[in-house]
Short mmCIF file of C-alpha atoms and ligand atoms in Angstrom, two decimals:
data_model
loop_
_atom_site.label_atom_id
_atom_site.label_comp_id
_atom_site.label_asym_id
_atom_site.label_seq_id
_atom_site.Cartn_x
_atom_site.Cartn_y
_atom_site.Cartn_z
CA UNK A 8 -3.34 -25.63 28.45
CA UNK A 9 -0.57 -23.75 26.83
CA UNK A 10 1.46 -25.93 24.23
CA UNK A 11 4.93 -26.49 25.44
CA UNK A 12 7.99 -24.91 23.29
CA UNK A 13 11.03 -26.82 23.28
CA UNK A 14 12.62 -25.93 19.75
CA UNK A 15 12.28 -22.43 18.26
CA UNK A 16 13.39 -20.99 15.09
CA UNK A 17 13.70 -16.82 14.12
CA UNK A 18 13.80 -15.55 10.75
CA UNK A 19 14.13 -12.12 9.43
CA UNK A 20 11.94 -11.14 6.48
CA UNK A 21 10.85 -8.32 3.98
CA UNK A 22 13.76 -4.97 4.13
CA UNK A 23 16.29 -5.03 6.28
CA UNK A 24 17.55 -3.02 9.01
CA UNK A 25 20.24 -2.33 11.11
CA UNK A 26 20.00 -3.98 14.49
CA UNK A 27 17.71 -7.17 13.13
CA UNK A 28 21.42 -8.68 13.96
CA UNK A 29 20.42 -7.48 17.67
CA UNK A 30 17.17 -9.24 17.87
CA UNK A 31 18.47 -12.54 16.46
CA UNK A 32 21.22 -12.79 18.94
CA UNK A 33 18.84 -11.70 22.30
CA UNK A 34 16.21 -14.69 20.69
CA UNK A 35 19.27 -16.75 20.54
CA UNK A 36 20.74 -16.16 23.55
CA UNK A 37 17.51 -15.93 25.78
CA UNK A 38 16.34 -18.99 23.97
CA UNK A 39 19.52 -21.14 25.11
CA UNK A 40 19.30 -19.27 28.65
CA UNK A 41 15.99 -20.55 29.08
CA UNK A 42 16.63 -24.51 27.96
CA UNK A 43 15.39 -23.83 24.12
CA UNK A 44 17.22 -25.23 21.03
CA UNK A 45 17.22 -22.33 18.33
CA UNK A 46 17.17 -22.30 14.88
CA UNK A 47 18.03 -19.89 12.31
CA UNK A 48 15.88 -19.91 9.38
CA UNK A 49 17.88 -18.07 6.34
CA UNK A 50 16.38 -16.09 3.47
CA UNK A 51 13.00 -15.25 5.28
CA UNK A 52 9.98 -17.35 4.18
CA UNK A 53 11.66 -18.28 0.99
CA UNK A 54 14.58 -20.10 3.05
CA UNK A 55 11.95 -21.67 5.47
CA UNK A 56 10.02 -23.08 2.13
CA UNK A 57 13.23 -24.32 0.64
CA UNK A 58 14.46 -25.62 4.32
CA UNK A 59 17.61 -23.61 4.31
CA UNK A 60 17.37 -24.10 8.08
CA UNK A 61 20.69 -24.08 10.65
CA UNK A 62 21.07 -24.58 14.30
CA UNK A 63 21.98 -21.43 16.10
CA UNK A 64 24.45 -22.01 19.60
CA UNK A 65 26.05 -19.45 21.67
CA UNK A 66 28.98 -19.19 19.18
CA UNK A 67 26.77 -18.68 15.92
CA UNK A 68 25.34 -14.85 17.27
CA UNK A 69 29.12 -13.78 18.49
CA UNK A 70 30.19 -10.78 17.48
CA UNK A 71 27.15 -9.62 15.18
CA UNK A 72 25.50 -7.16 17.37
CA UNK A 73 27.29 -4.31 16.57
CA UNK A 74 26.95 -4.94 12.52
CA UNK A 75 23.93 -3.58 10.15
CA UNK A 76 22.13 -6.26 8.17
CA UNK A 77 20.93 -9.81 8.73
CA UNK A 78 23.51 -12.73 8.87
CA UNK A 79 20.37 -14.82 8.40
CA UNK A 80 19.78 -13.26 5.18
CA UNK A 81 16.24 -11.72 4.30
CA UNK A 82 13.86 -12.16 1.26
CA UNK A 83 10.54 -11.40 -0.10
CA UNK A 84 8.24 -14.64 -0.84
CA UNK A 85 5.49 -14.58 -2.96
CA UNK A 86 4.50 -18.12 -2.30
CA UNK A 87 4.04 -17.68 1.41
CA UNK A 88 0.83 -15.56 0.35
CA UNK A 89 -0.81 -18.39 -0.51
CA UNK A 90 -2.91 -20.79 1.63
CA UNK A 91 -0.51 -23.53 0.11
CA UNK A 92 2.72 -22.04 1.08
CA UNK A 93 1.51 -20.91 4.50
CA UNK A 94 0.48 -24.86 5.02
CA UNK A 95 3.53 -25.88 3.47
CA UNK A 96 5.75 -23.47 5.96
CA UNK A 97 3.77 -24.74 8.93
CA UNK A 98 4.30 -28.51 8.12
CA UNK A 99 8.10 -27.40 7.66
CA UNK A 100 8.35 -26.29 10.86
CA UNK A 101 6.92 -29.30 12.26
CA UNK A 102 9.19 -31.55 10.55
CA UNK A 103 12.11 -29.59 11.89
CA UNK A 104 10.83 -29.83 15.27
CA UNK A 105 10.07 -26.32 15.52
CA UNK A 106 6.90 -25.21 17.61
CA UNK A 107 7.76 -22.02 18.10
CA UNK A 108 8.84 -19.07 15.67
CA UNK A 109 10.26 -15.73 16.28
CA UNK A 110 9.42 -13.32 13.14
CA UNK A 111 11.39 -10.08 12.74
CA UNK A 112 10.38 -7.70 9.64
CA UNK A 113 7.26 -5.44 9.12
CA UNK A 114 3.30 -5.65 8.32
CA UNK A 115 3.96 -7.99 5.50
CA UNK A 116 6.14 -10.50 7.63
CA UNK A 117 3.71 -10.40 10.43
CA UNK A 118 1.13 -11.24 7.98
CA UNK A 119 2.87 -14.24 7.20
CA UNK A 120 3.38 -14.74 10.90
CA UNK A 121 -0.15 -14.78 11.72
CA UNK A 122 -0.60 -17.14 9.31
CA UNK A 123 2.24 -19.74 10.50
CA UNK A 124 -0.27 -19.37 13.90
CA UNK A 125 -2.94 -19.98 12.39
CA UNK A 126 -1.15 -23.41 10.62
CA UNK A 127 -0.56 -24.68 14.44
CA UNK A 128 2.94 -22.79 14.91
CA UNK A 129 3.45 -20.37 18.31
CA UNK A 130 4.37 -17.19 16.51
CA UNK A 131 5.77 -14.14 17.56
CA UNK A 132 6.47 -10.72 15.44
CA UNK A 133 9.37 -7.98 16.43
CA UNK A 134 9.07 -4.99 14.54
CA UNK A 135 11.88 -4.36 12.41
CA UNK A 136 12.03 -1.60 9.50
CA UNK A 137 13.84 1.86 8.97
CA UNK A 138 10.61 3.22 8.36
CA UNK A 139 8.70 3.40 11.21
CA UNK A 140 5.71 2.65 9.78
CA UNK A 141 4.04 -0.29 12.29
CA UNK A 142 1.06 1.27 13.66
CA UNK A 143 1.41 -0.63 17.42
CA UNK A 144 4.53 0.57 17.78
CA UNK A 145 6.71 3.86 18.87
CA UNK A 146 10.30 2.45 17.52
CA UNK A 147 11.13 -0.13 15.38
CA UNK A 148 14.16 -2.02 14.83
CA UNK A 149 16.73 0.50 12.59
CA UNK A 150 14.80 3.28 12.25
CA UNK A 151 17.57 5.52 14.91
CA UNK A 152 20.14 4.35 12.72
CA UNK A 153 18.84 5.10 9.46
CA UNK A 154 17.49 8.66 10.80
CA UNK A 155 21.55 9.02 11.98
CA UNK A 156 22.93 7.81 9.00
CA UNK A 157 20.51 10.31 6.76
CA UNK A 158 21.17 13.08 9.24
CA UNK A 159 25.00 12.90 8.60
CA UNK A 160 24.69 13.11 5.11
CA UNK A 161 22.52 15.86 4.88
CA UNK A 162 24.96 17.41 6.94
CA UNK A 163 27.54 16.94 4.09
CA UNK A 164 25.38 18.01 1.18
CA UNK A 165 24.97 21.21 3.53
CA UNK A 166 27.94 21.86 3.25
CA UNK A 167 28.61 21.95 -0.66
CA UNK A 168 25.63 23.52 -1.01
CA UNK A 169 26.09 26.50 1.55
CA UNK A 170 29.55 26.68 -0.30
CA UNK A 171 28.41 27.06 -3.38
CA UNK A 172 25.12 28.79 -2.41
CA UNK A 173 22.54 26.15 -3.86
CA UNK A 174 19.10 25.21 -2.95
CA UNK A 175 19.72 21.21 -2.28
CA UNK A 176 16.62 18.47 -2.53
CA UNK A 177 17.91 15.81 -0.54
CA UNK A 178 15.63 12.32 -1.14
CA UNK A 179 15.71 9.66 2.19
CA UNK A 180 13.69 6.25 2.03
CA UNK A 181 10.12 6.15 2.69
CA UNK A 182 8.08 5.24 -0.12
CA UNK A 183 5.01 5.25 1.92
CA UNK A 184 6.28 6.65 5.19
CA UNK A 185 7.81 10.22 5.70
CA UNK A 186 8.91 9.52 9.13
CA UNK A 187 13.08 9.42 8.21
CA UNK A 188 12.38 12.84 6.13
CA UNK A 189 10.17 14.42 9.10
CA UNK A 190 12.87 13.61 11.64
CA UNK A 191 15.60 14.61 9.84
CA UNK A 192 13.90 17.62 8.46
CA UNK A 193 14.38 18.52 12.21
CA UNK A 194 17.75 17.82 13.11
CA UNK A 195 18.88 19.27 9.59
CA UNK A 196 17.07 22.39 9.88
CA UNK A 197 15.95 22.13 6.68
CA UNK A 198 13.55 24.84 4.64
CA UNK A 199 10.74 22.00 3.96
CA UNK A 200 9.60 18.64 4.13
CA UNK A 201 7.92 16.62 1.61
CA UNK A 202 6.05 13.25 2.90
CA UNK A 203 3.41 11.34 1.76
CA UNK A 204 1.47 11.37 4.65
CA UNK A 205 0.43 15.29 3.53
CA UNK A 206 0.37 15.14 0.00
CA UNK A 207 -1.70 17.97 -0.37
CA UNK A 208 0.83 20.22 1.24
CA UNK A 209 3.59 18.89 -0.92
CA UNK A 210 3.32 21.74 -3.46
CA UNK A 211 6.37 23.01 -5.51
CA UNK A 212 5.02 26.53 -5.91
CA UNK A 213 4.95 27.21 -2.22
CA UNK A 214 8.52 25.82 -1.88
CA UNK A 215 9.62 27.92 -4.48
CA UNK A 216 7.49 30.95 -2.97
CA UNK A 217 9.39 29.88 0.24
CA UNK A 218 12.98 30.04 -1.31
CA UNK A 219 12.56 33.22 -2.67
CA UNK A 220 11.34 35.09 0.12
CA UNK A 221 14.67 33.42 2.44
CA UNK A 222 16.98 34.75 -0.35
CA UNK A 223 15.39 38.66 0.13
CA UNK A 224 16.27 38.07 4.04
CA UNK A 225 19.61 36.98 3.24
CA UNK A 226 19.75 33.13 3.03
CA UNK A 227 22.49 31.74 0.59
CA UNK A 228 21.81 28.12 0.46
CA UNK A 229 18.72 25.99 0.86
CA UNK A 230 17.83 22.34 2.21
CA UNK A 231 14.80 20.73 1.60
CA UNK A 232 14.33 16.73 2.55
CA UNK A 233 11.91 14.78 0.28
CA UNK A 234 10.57 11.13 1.42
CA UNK A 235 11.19 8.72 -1.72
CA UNK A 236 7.28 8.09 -1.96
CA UNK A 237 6.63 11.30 -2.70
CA UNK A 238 7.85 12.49 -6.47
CA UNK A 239 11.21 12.70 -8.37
CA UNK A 240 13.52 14.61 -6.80
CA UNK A 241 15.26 15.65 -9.76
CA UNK A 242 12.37 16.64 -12.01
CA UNK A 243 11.32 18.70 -8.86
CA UNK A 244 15.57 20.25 -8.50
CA UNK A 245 14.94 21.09 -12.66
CA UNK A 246 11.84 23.16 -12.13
CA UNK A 247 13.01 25.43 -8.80
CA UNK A 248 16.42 25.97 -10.88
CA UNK A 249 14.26 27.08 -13.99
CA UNK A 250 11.90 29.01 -11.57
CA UNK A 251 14.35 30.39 -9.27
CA UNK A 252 17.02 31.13 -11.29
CA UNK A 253 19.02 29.70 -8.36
CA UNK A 254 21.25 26.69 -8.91
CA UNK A 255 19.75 23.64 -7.48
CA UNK A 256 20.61 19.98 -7.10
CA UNK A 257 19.03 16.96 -6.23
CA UNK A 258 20.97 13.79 -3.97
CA UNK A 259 18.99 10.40 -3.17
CA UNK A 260 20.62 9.12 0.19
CA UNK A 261 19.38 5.17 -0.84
CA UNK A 262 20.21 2.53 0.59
CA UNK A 263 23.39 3.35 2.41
CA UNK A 264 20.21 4.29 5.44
CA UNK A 265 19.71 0.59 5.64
CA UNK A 266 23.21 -0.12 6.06
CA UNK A 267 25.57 0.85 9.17
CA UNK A 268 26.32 -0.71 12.70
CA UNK A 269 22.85 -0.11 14.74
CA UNK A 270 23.32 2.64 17.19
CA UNK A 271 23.42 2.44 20.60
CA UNK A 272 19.18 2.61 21.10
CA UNK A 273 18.93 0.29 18.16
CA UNK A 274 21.09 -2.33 19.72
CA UNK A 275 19.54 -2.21 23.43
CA UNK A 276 15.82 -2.07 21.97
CA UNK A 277 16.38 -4.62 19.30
CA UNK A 278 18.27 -6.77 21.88
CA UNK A 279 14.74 -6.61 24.67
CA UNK A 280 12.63 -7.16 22.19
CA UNK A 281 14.17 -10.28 21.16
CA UNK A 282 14.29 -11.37 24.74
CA UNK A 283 10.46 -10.31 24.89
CA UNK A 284 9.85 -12.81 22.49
CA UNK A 285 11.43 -15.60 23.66
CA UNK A 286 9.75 -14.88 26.84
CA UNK A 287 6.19 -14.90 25.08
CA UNK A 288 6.90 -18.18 23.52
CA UNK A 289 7.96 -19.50 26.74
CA UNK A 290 4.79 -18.50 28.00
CA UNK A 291 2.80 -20.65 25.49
CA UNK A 292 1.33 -16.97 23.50
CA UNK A 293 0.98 -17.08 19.59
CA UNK A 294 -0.02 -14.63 17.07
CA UNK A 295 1.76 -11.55 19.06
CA UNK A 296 3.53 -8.56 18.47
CA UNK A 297 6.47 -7.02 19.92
CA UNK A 298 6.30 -3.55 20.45
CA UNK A 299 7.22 -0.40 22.57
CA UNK A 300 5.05 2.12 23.91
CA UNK A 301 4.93 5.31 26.55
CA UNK A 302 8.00 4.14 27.41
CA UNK A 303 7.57 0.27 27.96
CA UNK A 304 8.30 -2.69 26.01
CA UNK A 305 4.57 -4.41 25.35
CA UNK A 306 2.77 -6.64 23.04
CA UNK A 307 -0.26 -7.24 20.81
CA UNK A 308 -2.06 -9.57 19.10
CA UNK A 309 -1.18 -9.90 15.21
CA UNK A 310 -4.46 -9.09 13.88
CA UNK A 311 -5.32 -6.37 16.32
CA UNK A 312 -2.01 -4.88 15.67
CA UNK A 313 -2.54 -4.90 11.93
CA UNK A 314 -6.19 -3.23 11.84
CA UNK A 315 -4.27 -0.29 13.57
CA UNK A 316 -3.25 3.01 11.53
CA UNK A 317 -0.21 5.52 12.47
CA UNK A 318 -0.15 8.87 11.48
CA UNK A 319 2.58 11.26 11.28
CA UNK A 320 3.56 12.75 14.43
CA UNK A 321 1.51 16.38 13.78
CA UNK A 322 2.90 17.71 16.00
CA UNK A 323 6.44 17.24 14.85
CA UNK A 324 5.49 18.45 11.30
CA UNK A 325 3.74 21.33 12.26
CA UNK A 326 6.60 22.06 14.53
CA UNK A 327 8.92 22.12 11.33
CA UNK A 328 6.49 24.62 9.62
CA UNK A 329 7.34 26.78 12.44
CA UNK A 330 10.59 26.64 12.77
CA UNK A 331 11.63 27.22 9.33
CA UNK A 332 9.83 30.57 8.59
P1 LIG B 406 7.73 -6.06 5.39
O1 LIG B 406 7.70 -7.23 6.27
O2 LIG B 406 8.98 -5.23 5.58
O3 LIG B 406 6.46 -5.25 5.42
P2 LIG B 406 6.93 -7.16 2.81
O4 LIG B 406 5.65 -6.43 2.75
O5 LIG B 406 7.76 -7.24 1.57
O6 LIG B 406 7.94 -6.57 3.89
O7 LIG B 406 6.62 -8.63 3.34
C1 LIG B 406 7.64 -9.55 3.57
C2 LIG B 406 7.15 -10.92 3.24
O8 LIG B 406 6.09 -11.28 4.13
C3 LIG B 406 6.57 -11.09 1.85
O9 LIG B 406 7.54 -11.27 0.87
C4 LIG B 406 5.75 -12.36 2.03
O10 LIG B 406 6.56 -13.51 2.00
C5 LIG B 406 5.22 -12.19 3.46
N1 LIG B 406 3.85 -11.66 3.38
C6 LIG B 406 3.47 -10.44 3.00
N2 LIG B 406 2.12 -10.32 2.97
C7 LIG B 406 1.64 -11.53 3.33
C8 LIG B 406 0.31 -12.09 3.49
N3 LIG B 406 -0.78 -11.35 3.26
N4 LIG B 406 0.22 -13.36 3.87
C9 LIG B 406 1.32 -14.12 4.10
N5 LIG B 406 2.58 -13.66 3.97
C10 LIG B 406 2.75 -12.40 3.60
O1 LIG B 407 13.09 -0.74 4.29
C1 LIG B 407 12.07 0.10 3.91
C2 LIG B 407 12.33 0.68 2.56
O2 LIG B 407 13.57 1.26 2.63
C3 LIG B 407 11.34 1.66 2.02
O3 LIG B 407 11.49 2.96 2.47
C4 LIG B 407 11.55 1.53 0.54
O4 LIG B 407 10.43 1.90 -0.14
C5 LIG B 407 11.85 0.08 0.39
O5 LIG B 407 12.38 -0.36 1.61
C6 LIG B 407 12.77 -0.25 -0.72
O6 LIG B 407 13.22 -1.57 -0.57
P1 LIG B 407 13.96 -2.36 -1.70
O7 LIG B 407 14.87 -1.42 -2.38
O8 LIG B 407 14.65 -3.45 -0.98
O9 LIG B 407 12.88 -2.86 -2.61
#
């Protein structure tokens, strides 16, 4: 028979994002609904291993979920990779009363959530990362805002650049995911895309072969969007100035993408997958994984959802190819 959950707790682990505030209010909030006492566990795994735990109520999760970041505070934990600290974390929980756990972050988070199941705690993952990169899932938790917050500034550097007819490198997070630079290579327009998904098409020589050719048919300016992962954006702005002769110049967006009020999708997605999880845990499941695919709100096991892969959409990059000739 199912084990009974009367006390959860929810933690938010590994980068943020904007809209994890979202999810911890819907787990809050859907947790109370439903006759749960909530906890908030702060700092991630490193705040559940120091027991820098809080009770959440109704009034803790006002007014966050229109603001970026986590008020529960996020970490990275190297001793919850051990079969020591995973115990530890467990026996934690159980101390605190909680038997059920709501675990919002990426891969590396759920990996620690799998192992909290495996330790005897109900555990339940919600995808949250700008990047995209969670193979079970369509959307994760930030990844609209961060694509609209990148989007806007290319928009800007556009500008300056078309004014002063430059070729502009614009870098956007993704050290191993060119999802944010794919979809924004899009909705900028931009000349090319560099991700590291395709690193063999990531060649400077055809960039500049590409740049020269748009300058004999008139273009003035030039915007090309480079995923962090893939190589120094400045080194590569140096060499198409030196081979171009063209003026060129090289912005990294950073961090300000993981910053921002969530937009609209991000709130309403983060906010039903937070419910979906209290609902899980209400239904006795462990080891699980929120997600959202063709167009519904789903779930799958940890480990199942962690031996998938995700490409990059190829149809969306070879759509870029085509419309930037
Ligand atoms: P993300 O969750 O965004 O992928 P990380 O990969 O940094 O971010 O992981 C966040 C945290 O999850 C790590 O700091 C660690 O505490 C925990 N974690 C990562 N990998 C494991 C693992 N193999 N076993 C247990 N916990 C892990
Ligand atoms: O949140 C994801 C991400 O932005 C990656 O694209 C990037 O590689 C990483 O986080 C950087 O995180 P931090 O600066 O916190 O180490």
């Amino acid at each position: 028979m199912a084990k009974e959950v009367k006390t959860i707790g929810v933690l938010t682990s590994g980068g943020d994002a904007p809209g994890m505030n979202a999810a911890i209010r819907a787990v809050v909030r859907a947790g109370i609904a439903s006759g749960l006492k909530v906890k908030g566990i702060r700092r991630g795994y490193a705040g559940l291993l120091e027991e820098d735990i809080i009770d959440m109520d109704t009034m803790s999760v006002t007014d966050i979920v229109q603001r970026g970041g986590t008020i529960l505070f996020t970490s990275r934990c190297k001793e919850m990779t051990t079969p020591e600290g995973q115990k530890k974390a467990a026996d934690i929980c159980r101390k605190h009363g909680i038997d059920g756990m709501v675990v919002i972050g990426g891969d590396g988070s759920f990996r620690g959530a799998q192992k909290l199941s495996a330790n005897g705690i109900n555990t339940i993952g919600i995808p949250g990362t700008i990047d995209l990169d969670i193979a079970c899932t369509e959307y994760t938790i930030g990844f609209d805002t961060a694509c609209n917050t990148a989007m806007e500034a290319i928009d800007k550097v556009r500008d300056t650049s078309a004014s002063h007819e430059r070729c502009s490198i614009i870098e956007v997070m993704g050290r191993t995911a060119g999802h944010i630079a794919l979809w924004c290579g899009i909705s900028n327009g931009s000349e090319y895309v560099l991700i590291p998904e395709r690193e063999k098409e990531n060649d400077v020589q055809e960039i500049i072969k590409k740049i020269l050719s748009k300058r004999r048919i008139g273009k003035k300016h030039h915007i090309i969007v480079n995923a962090e992962g893939v190589g120094n954006s400045h080194a590569m702005a140096k060499r198409i100035e030196e081979e171009t002769g063209i003026e060129t110049r090289a912005t990294v967006i950073g961090h300000i993408q993981r910053g921002g009020n969530p937009t609209c999708r991000d709130r309403v997605y983060a906010s039903a997958m937070g419910a979906r999880a209290v609902d899980l845990l209400l239904a006795g499941e462990t080891n699980r994984v929120v997600a959202y695919r063709d167009g519904e709100f789903c779930d799958f096991d940890i480990d199942d959802a962690l031996a998938m892969t995700k490409d990059i959409d190829e149809h969306l990059y070879s759509m870029t190819k085509r419309l930037s000739r």
